[in-house]
Short mmCIF file of C-alpha atoms in Angstrom, two decimals:
data_model
loop_
_atom_site.label_atom_id
_atom_site.label_comp_id
_atom_site.label_asym_id
_atom_site.label_seq_id
_atom_site.Cartn_x
_atom_site.Cartn_y
_atom_site.Cartn_z
CA MET A 1 14.24 -3.83 16.64
CA GLN A 2 10.46 -3.60 15.45
CA ILE A 3 9.72 -2.04 12.00
CA ILE A 4 6.30 -0.65 11.30
CA LEU A 5 5.63 -0.73 7.94
CA LEU A 6 3.09 2.52 6.90
CA SER A 7 0.57 1.26 4.39
CA GLY A 8 -2.35 3.65 3.81
CA GLY A 9 -3.92 5.75 1.13
CA SER A 10 -5.90 4.49 -1.90
CA GLY A 11 -4.79 6.85 -4.35
CA LYS A 12 -5.62 6.78 -7.96
CA ARG A 13 -2.81 8.26 -9.40
CA LEU A 14 -1.95 4.61 -11.28
CA TRP A 15 -5.93 4.70 -12.59
CA PRO A 16 -7.37 2.39 -13.64
CA LEU A 17 -5.40 -0.15 -12.06
CA SER A 18 -5.39 1.76 -8.67
CA ASN A 19 -8.57 2.28 -7.02
CA ASP A 20 -10.31 2.90 -3.71
CA SER A 21 -9.75 -0.74 -2.49
CA ARG A 22 -6.46 -1.50 -4.04
CA SER A 23 -3.68 1.07 -3.69
CA LYS A 24 -0.61 1.42 -5.71
CA GLN A 25 1.59 -0.66 -3.24
CA PHE A 26 -0.20 -3.78 -4.33
CA LEU A 27 0.03 -3.93 -8.01
CA LYS A 28 2.24 -6.79 -9.38
CA LEU A 29 4.25 -4.98 -11.81
CA LEU A 30 7.87 -4.72 -10.64
CA PRO A 31 10.44 -7.46 -11.94
CA ALA A 32 10.93 -9.73 -9.27
CA ALA A 33 14.39 -11.90 -8.20
CA ASN A 34 12.56 -15.15 -9.53
CA GLY A 35 11.71 -13.80 -12.84
CA GLY A 36 8.22 -12.93 -12.44
CA ARG A 37 6.31 -9.60 -11.02
CA GLU A 38 6.21 -8.61 -7.36
CA SER A 39 4.11 -5.49 -5.78
CA MET A 40 6.04 -2.68 -3.86
CA VAL A 41 4.98 -4.49 -0.49
CA GLN A 42 6.45 -7.55 -1.43
CA ARG A 43 9.51 -6.03 -2.58
CA VAL A 44 10.20 -4.17 0.35
CA LEU A 45 9.38 -6.82 2.81
CA ARG A 46 11.69 -9.17 0.50
CA GLN A 47 14.30 -6.28 1.04
CA ILE A 48 14.08 -6.10 4.89
CA ASN A 49 14.44 -10.18 4.84
CA GLU A 50 17.40 -9.96 2.68
CA SER A 51 19.08 -7.00 4.15
CA GLY A 52 20.09 -9.08 7.66
CA LEU A 53 17.70 -7.05 9.44
CA ALA A 54 16.14 -10.03 10.86
CA CYS A 55 13.47 -8.16 12.90
CA PRO A 56 9.52 -8.48 13.28
CA VAL A 57 7.29 -6.59 10.78
CA THR A 58 4.01 -4.86 11.52
CA ILE A 59 2.21 -3.32 9.03
CA ALA A 60 -0.21 -0.12 9.99
CA THR A 61 -2.81 0.08 7.34
CA SER A 62 -6.94 0.57 6.74
CA ALA A 63 -9.29 -2.22 7.73
CA SER A 64 -9.80 -2.16 3.53
CA GLN A 65 -6.42 -3.07 2.93
CA LYS A 66 -5.92 -5.98 5.29
CA ASP A 67 -6.93 -8.60 3.09
CA ALA A 68 -4.81 -7.57 0.13
CA ILE A 69 -1.76 -7.39 2.77
CA ILE A 70 -2.62 -10.94 3.65
CA ASN A 71 -3.11 -12.10 0.18
CA GLN A 72 0.36 -11.13 -1.06
CA LEU A 73 2.19 -11.56 2.19
CA GLY A 74 0.85 -14.40 3.89
CA GLU A 75 -1.45 -14.81 7.37
CA GLU A 76 1.96 -14.84 9.56
CA VAL A 77 2.78 -10.96 9.35
CA ASN A 78 1.39 -8.76 12.06
CA VAL A 79 -1.44 -6.37 10.61
CA VAL A 80 -2.76 -3.48 12.84
CA THR A 81 -6.17 -1.94 11.35
CA GLU A 82 -7.02 1.91 11.91
CA PRO A 83 -11.00 1.96 12.64
CA CYS A 84 -10.77 4.96 10.20
CA ARG A 85 -8.53 6.67 8.63
CA ARG A 86 -6.98 9.71 9.94
CA ASP A 87 -3.47 10.76 9.17
CA THR A 88 0.40 8.74 9.86
CA PHE A 89 0.73 10.33 13.61
CA PRO A 90 -2.60 8.37 14.81
CA ALA A 91 -1.60 5.42 13.03
CA ILE A 92 2.06 5.01 14.33
CA CYS A 93 0.47 5.74 17.93
CA LEU A 94 -2.05 2.57 17.16
CA ALA A 95 0.89 0.08 16.21
CA THR A 96 3.09 1.51 18.74
CA ALA A 97 0.42 0.74 21.39
CA TYR A 98 0.23 -2.76 19.53
CA LEU A 99 4.00 -3.52 20.46
CA GLU A 100 3.45 -2.26 23.88
CA MET A 101 0.36 -3.93 24.84
CA GLU A 102 -0.26 -7.15 22.52
CA ALA A 103 3.34 -8.07 21.10
CA LYS A 104 4.69 -6.85 25.05
CA CYS A 105 7.84 -5.49 23.57
CA PRO A 106 9.98 -3.90 26.12
CA MET A 107 10.06 0.13 26.51
CA ASP A 108 14.00 0.53 25.70
CA GLU A 109 13.13 -1.55 22.27
CA THR A 110 14.15 0.44 19.13
CA VAL A 111 11.50 0.89 16.53
CA VAL A 112 11.80 2.03 13.05
CA VAL A 113 8.65 3.39 11.04
CA MET A 114 9.29 3.33 7.23
CA PRO A 115 6.61 3.87 4.15
CA CYS A 116 5.90 0.44 2.57
CA ASP A 117 6.40 1.69 -1.08
CA PRO A 118 9.80 3.15 -1.79
CA TYR A 119 11.77 2.09 -4.44
CA THR A 120 14.93 1.53 -3.08
CA GLU A 121 18.44 -0.80 -2.76
CA ASP A 122 20.26 -2.29 -0.16
CA ARG A 123 22.10 0.54 1.19
CA TYR A 124 18.99 2.01 2.32
CA PHE A 125 18.30 -0.73 4.63
CA HIS A 126 21.96 -0.63 5.98
CA THR A 127 20.99 3.13 7.15
CA ILE A 128 17.96 1.73 8.59
CA ALA A 129 20.23 -0.51 10.66
CA GLN A 130 22.63 2.52 11.40
CA MET A 131 19.31 4.73 12.42
CA ALA A 132 18.75 2.02 15.24
CA ARG A 133 22.22 1.71 16.39
CA ALA A 134 21.96 5.60 16.92
CA VAL A 135 18.89 5.40 18.75
CA GLU A 136 20.53 2.47 20.90
CA ALA A 137 23.65 4.91 21.34
CA HIS A 138 21.15 7.61 22.44
CA ALA A 139 22.42 9.86 19.94
CA ALA A 140 19.16 11.06 19.80
CA ASP A 141 15.16 10.58 20.97
CA LEU A 142 14.59 10.47 17.38
CA VAL A 143 16.54 9.87 14.53
CA LEU A 144 15.19 10.76 10.90
CA MET A 145 16.58 9.36 7.49
CA GLY A 146 17.64 12.18 5.01
CA VAL A 147 18.03 11.22 1.40
CA LYS A 148 20.46 13.33 -0.32
CA PRO A 149 18.63 15.13 -3.23
CA THR A 150 19.28 14.58 -6.91
CA TYR A 151 17.27 17.92 -8.15
CA PRO A 152 15.30 20.53 -6.16
CA SER A 153 12.11 19.77 -5.89
CA ALA A 154 8.98 20.93 -4.42
CA LYS A 155 7.04 17.58 -3.80
CA TYR A 156 9.18 16.61 -0.85
CA GLY A 157 10.16 18.31 2.94
CA TYR A 158 13.54 19.43 3.38
CA VAL A 159 15.48 18.50 6.45
CA ILE A 160 18.24 21.38 7.44
CA PRO A 161 21.30 19.68 9.50
CA GLY A 162 23.60 21.41 11.87
CA ASP A 163 26.62 20.03 13.49
CA GLU A 164 27.73 16.31 12.63
CA THR A 165 29.08 13.75 14.71
CA ASP A 166 30.22 10.48 13.34
CA GLY A 167 27.91 10.74 10.83
CA ILE A 168 24.86 11.87 12.78
CA TYR A 169 23.79 15.06 12.27
CA ARG A 170 21.86 17.49 14.41
CA VAL A 171 18.40 18.68 12.87
CA GLU A 172 18.19 22.46 12.87
CA ARG A 173 14.80 22.63 11.44
CA PHE A 174 12.39 21.49 9.02
CA THR A 175 10.77 22.90 5.81
CA GLU A 176 7.75 21.77 4.09
CA LYS A 177 7.63 21.52 0.46
CA PRO A 178 9.78 24.89 -0.44
CA ASP A 179 9.60 26.14 -3.80
CA VAL A 180 12.40 25.09 -6.26
CA PRO A 181 14.46 28.18 -5.90
CA THR A 182 14.46 27.85 -2.21
CA ALA A 183 15.02 24.19 -2.66
CA GLU A 184 17.83 25.03 -4.64
CA ARG A 185 19.35 27.17 -1.72
CA PHE A 186 18.87 24.50 0.52
CA ILE A 187 20.55 21.71 -1.36
CA ALA A 188 23.64 24.04 -1.65
CA GLN A 189 23.36 24.24 2.51
CA GLY A 190 23.63 20.26 2.04
CA ALA A 191 19.95 19.95 3.16
CA PHE A 192 18.37 16.35 2.99
CA TRP A 193 14.79 15.16 2.04
CA ASN A 194 12.83 13.93 4.33
CA GLY A 195 12.56 10.45 3.68
CA GLY A 196 9.84 9.09 5.85
CA VAL A 197 11.84 6.78 8.33
CA PHE A 198 11.75 7.36 12.02
CA ALA A 199 14.07 5.24 14.23
CA PHE A 200 13.18 5.81 18.13
CA ARG A 201 12.51 3.82 21.44
CA LEU A 202 8.87 2.41 22.02
CA GLY A 203 8.96 4.08 25.24
CA TYR A 204 9.54 7.47 23.25
CA LEU A 205 6.05 7.25 21.43
CA VAL A 206 4.41 5.50 24.33
CA ASP A 207 5.08 8.79 26.45
CA ILE A 208 3.71 10.53 23.69
CA VAL A 209 0.82 8.80 23.28
CA ARG A 210 -0.05 8.78 26.95
CA ARG A 211 -0.02 12.83 26.75
CA TYR A 212 -3.32 12.42 24.57
CA MET A 213 -5.16 9.59 26.33
CA SER A 214 -4.63 6.84 29.38
CA TYR A 215 -5.46 3.42 27.97
CA GLY A 216 -5.49 0.12 29.85
CA SER A 217 -5.38 -2.29 26.81
CA PHE A 218 -4.60 -1.82 22.98
CA ALA A 219 -8.70 -2.47 22.41
CA GLU A 220 -9.31 0.37 24.08
CA LEU A 221 -6.70 2.80 22.42
CA ARG A 222 -8.03 1.46 19.40
CA ASN A 223 -11.93 2.05 20.18
CA ARG A 224 -10.74 5.78 21.04
CA TYR A 225 -8.83 6.08 17.90
CA GLU A 226 -10.75 8.96 16.76
CA GLU A 227 -9.70 11.07 20.14
CA LEU A 228 -6.38 11.63 18.31
CA PRO A 229 -5.39 14.14 16.66
CA LYS A 230 -5.81 13.75 12.52
CA ILE A 231 -2.06 15.13 11.87
CA SER A 232 0.90 13.89 10.26
CA PHE A 233 3.86 12.35 12.62
CA ASP A 234 6.34 14.95 11.28
CA TYR A 235 4.13 17.82 12.54
CA GLU A 236 3.30 16.26 15.25
CA VAL A 237 6.18 14.54 16.59
CA ALA A 238 9.61 14.96 14.71
CA GLU A 239 9.31 19.27 14.20
CA LYS A 240 8.22 19.37 18.10
CA ALA A 241 11.13 16.98 19.28
CA GLN A 242 13.86 18.74 21.47
CA SER A 243 16.42 15.62 20.41
CA VAL A 244 16.36 14.59 16.72
CA ALA A 245 18.72 13.61 14.68
CA VAL A 246 19.31 12.93 10.80
CA ILE A 247 21.30 9.95 9.15
CA PRO A 248 21.97 10.71 5.50
CA TYR A 249 21.33 8.00 2.66
CA ASP A 250 23.09 8.10 -0.43
CA GLY A 251 21.26 6.04 -3.04
CA GLU A 252 18.25 5.12 -5.20
CA TRP A 253 14.97 6.31 -3.75
CA LYS A 254 11.91 6.90 -6.13
CA ASP A 255 8.17 7.08 -5.52
CA LEU A 256 6.62 5.37 -8.23
CA GLY A 257 3.60 7.01 -7.70
CA THR A 258 2.74 7.98 -11.28
CA TRP A 259 2.87 6.14 -14.66
CA ASN A 260 5.71 8.00 -15.88
CA THR A 261 7.48 7.39 -12.54
CA LEU A 262 6.62 3.62 -12.63
CA THR A 263 7.14 2.63 -16.10
CA ASP A 264 10.96 3.55 -15.86
CA GLU A 265 11.16 0.54 -13.99
CA LEU A 266 9.12 -2.18 -15.88
CA ARG A 267 10.86 -4.95 -17.46
CA ASP A 268 8.70 -5.54 -20.23
CA HIS A 269 6.87 -2.86 -22.43
CA GLY A 270 4.00 -5.14 -23.10
CA VAL A 271 2.10 -6.51 -19.59
CA GLY A 272 -0.68 -8.73 -19.95
CA ASN A 273 -2.33 -9.91 -23.59
CA VAL A 274 -0.63 -7.14 -25.29
CA VAL A 275 0.51 -6.77 -29.21
CA ILE A 276 2.97 -4.10 -29.88
CA ASP A 277 4.70 -3.55 -33.27
CA ASP A 278 8.38 -2.40 -33.72
CA LYS A 279 7.34 1.09 -34.77
CA THR A 280 5.77 1.68 -31.40
CA GLU A 281 8.37 4.12 -28.92
CA ASN A 282 8.74 4.59 -25.41
CA THR A 283 5.27 3.03 -24.94
CA HIS A 284 4.12 1.12 -21.94
CA VAL A 285 0.84 -1.70 -21.92
CA VAL A 286 -0.54 -2.87 -18.75
CA ASN A 287 -3.63 -5.20 -19.86
CA GLU A 288 -5.50 -7.25 -16.90
CA LEU A 289 -8.10 -7.87 -19.33
CA GLU A 290 -8.78 -10.86 -21.51
CA ILE A 291 -9.36 -8.83 -24.62
CA PRO A 292 -6.10 -8.31 -26.48
CA VAL A 293 -4.55 -4.43 -26.80
CA MET A 294 -3.01 -3.84 -29.96
CA CYS A 295 -0.71 -0.83 -30.38
CA LEU A 296 0.63 0.45 -33.65
CA GLY A 297 3.31 3.12 -34.23
CA VAL A 298 2.55 4.82 -31.35
CA LYS A 299 5.05 7.04 -29.20
CA ASN A 300 5.45 8.09 -25.68
CA LEU A 301 2.40 6.55 -24.25
CA VAL A 302 0.93 4.98 -21.25
CA ILE A 303 -2.11 2.32 -21.89
CA ALA A 304 -3.60 0.36 -19.03
CA ALA A 305 -6.60 -1.61 -19.12
CA SER A 306 -8.71 -3.22 -16.18
CA CYS A 307 -12.23 -3.75 -15.03
CA ASP A 308 -12.24 0.23 -13.72
CA GLY A 309 -11.68 1.42 -17.38
CA ILE A 310 -8.93 2.02 -20.17
CA LEU A 311 -6.42 4.73 -19.85
CA VAL A 312 -4.59 6.16 -22.82
CA SER A 313 -2.27 8.79 -21.86
CA GLU A 314 0.90 10.82 -22.97
CA LYS A 315 3.66 9.90 -20.52
CA SER A 316 4.00 13.60 -19.29
CA GLN A 317 0.41 14.18 -19.00
CA SER A 318 -0.24 11.07 -16.57
CA GLU A 319 0.46 12.82 -13.33
CA ASN A 320 -2.90 14.29 -14.22
CA ILE A 321 -4.77 11.23 -13.88
CA LYS A 322 -5.92 11.72 -10.49
CA HIS A 323 -7.92 15.15 -10.99
CA TYR A 324 -10.04 13.00 -13.93
CA ALA A 325 -10.47 9.61 -11.80
CA ASP A 326 -11.81 11.62 -8.92
CA ARG A 327 -14.75 12.30 -11.28
CA LEU A 328 -15.34 8.73 -11.67
CA LEU A 329 -18.49 7.79 -9.32
CA ARG A 330 -17.72 4.05 -9.83
CA MET A 331 -17.21 0.97 -7.32
CA PRO A 332 -13.87 -0.74 -7.84
CA MET A 333 -14.53 -3.53 -10.03
CA TYR A 334 -11.30 -5.73 -8.88
CA GLU A 335 -10.46 -6.53 -5.47
CA GLU A 336 -7.82 -9.11 -3.37
CA ARG A 337 -9.56 -10.61 -0.40
CA ARG A 338 -7.28 -12.80 1.90
CA TRP A 339 -8.68 -16.17 -0.08
CA GLY A 340 -7.85 -14.71 -3.51
CA GLU A 341 -9.45 -12.02 -5.93
CA PHE A 342 -12.33 -11.29 -7.54
CA LYS A 343 -13.22 -8.99 -11.10
CA VAL A 344 -16.58 -7.59 -12.25
CA VAL A 345 -16.60 -8.45 -15.76
CA SER A 346 -20.25 -7.07 -16.45
CA SER A 347 -22.88 -4.99 -14.71
CA SER A 348 -26.57 -3.72 -15.60
CA GLU A 349 -28.88 -1.57 -13.69
CA PHE A 350 -33.18 -2.09 -13.91
CA ALA A 351 -35.85 0.29 -14.20
CA ASP A 352 -36.44 -0.36 -10.41
CA GLY A 353 -33.08 0.39 -9.27
CA SER A 354 -31.76 -3.12 -8.80
CA GLN A 355 -28.53 -4.34 -10.22
CA SER A 356 -27.01 -7.49 -11.57
CA PHE A 357 -22.97 -8.25 -11.32
CA THR A 358 -21.18 -11.07 -13.12
CA LYS A 359 -17.96 -11.74 -11.76
CA GLN A 360 -14.91 -13.82 -11.67
CA LEU A 361 -13.77 -15.36 -8.42
CA ARG A 362 -10.19 -17.16 -7.92
CA ILE A 363 -9.85 -18.69 -4.71
CA GLN A 364 -6.25 -19.73 -3.98
CA ALA A 365 -5.98 -23.46 -2.85
CA GLY A 366 -6.64 -24.11 0.47
CA LYS A 367 -8.23 -20.93 1.44
CA GLU A 368 -11.76 -20.62 2.26
CA ILE A 369 -14.64 -18.29 2.04
CA LYS A 370 -15.72 -18.45 5.54
CA ASN A 371 -19.31 -18.20 6.80
CA SER A 372 -20.50 -15.25 4.35
CA VAL A 373 -24.14 -14.08 4.17
CA GLN A 374 -25.32 -11.95 1.46
CA ALA A 375 -28.09 -9.65 2.71
CA ASP A 376 -29.33 -8.14 -0.45
CA PHE A 377 -29.03 -10.20 -3.57
CA ASP A 378 -29.18 -13.75 -4.59
CA LYS A 379 -26.27 -15.32 -6.62
CA VAL A 380 -25.78 -18.03 -8.84
CA TRP A 381 -22.09 -19.88 -8.78
CA THR A 382 -20.63 -21.57 -11.79
CA VAL A 383 -17.44 -23.75 -11.16
CA VAL A 384 -15.37 -23.19 -14.47
CA ASP A 385 -12.02 -24.54 -12.73
CA GLY A 386 -10.76 -26.51 -9.97
CA GLU A 387 -12.40 -28.55 -6.76
CA GLY A 388 -13.42 -27.33 -3.45
CA GLU A 389 -16.24 -27.85 -1.04
CA LEU A 390 -19.60 -25.90 -0.41
CA GLU A 391 -21.12 -25.95 3.24
CA MET A 392 -24.50 -24.48 2.98
CA ASN A 393 -27.90 -25.43 4.92
CA GLY A 394 -25.78 -28.58 6.59
CA ILE A 395 -25.20 -29.84 3.20
CA THR A 396 -21.76 -30.58 1.73
CA THR A 397 -21.54 -30.18 -2.15
CA ALA A 398 -18.77 -31.13 -3.99
CA MET A 399 -17.50 -28.38 -6.33
CA HIS A 400 -15.79 -28.93 -9.46
CA ARG A 401 -15.82 -28.16 -12.86
CA GLY A 402 -19.58 -27.70 -14.17
CA VAL A 403 -20.85 -27.71 -11.20
CA THR A 404 -23.81 -25.11 -10.34
CA VAL A 405 -25.16 -24.07 -6.89
CA ALA A 406 -27.91 -21.47 -6.51
CA ILE A 407 -27.43 -19.46 -2.83
CA ALA A 408 -30.30 -17.17 -1.62
CA ARG A 409 -29.99 -13.84 0.16
CA GLY A 410 -29.30 -14.42 3.63
CA THR A 411 -27.99 -17.74 3.19
CA ALA A 412 -24.96 -18.66 5.47
CA HIS A 413 -22.57 -20.79 3.23
CA SER A 414 -18.90 -21.55 3.76
CA LEU A 415 -16.15 -22.62 0.53
CA CYS A 416 -13.29 -24.28 0.97
CA ALA A 417 -11.07 -24.77 -2.32
CA THR A 418 -8.99 -28.44 -2.23
CA SER A 419 -7.36 -27.00 -5.52
CA ALA A 420 -7.45 -23.49 -7.17
CA LEU A 421 -10.82 -23.00 -7.90
CA THR A 422 -12.17 -20.60 -10.58
CA ILE A 423 -16.16 -19.84 -10.37
CA VAL A 424 -17.89 -17.31 -12.40
CA GLU A 425 -20.66 -15.63 -9.83
CA VAL A 426 -23.95 -13.62 -11.10
CA GLU A 427 -25.44 -11.87 -8.10
CA ILE A 428 -29.02 -10.50 -8.78
CA GLY A 429 -30.78 -8.14 -7.14
CA GLY A 430 -28.93 -5.99 -5.15
CA LYS A 431 -29.16 -2.19 -4.96
CA ARG A 432 -26.04 0.11 -4.53
#
């Protein structure tokens, strides 16, 4: 069996921590088994490994998220990047072609596609195993997970089941995001939420992909990616399938896509440099800044502070954040890279349009910034902690606390961290 994890989107519903480069699945806020904190994608991969599924995982994502995935999951994970963002159907087609052409999987290999960010429990992965067995037993060409609803939601698509055999239901029809009265009627009839999890034989989807184009290699399909229709997998495949079944999942299943839902799962009311008095009620504070945040006697708030901004919201209003965050035309101030992370701590713009940025870089031990070339700005690096080696103009410079190096624009250079390195970088002259 193969699992394809879909890691898409650049949501701002968890602004200021999530932005165009850091989606919600990369926020390390959830309680981890080791007592620390983990992100949604780290949690899901851990659950897959602990569930006994023991199968290869391929992550389908945008190019902008690849570094964050490698940073959090390691170099060994298989990552397939879209050349441009489209929708779930082309993304799954691309990952399928990778399994066919690069991983050399047989056409009868069972493939499970699932999102990378559901907040769920062990039974969810047991249901995935049931779905795989149903595909192997030829119960249907396409098998879906149907989540048993806990309330009549207008946010989810619904799967209307038909006849049942051995816990597997024939799908009668799909309905996308009905109003609440219709959802209540569907639930009374035994309908499921569409959980966005699909299982099929590799050859089943390869045949569908080849209806759109003939390709001789994975690279060819990726180069012609925009020829695939920009449409969801549900609309293009699931709702058109002639042989489709659903297996129910009855357990915890949440979308932690807003501050209101995410804070329900946080162990601590304060994360980071935070002081909260004993009169504060039902308030969560997440602070990524070095300066402290103090809360005294407030109720029902979410407060989040990062390099991108500061949020103070009544919890019930936090679903409206995206509408306002979209008005902020500012570059992301924090990004994860495969070598570590950086955050912008200050920026200035001058009369001639040029800018300066002061950043803090954290490079993990053993990681390397390779052959970097900045085309339109000069920069100065000052090491404040750790050790490493800088290669520039054929000269090796030992990097340790107190060393300052000027790097002119257009100069190729690489940096290897022998221990965890913290560097203050000042960029000068770039126009953005």
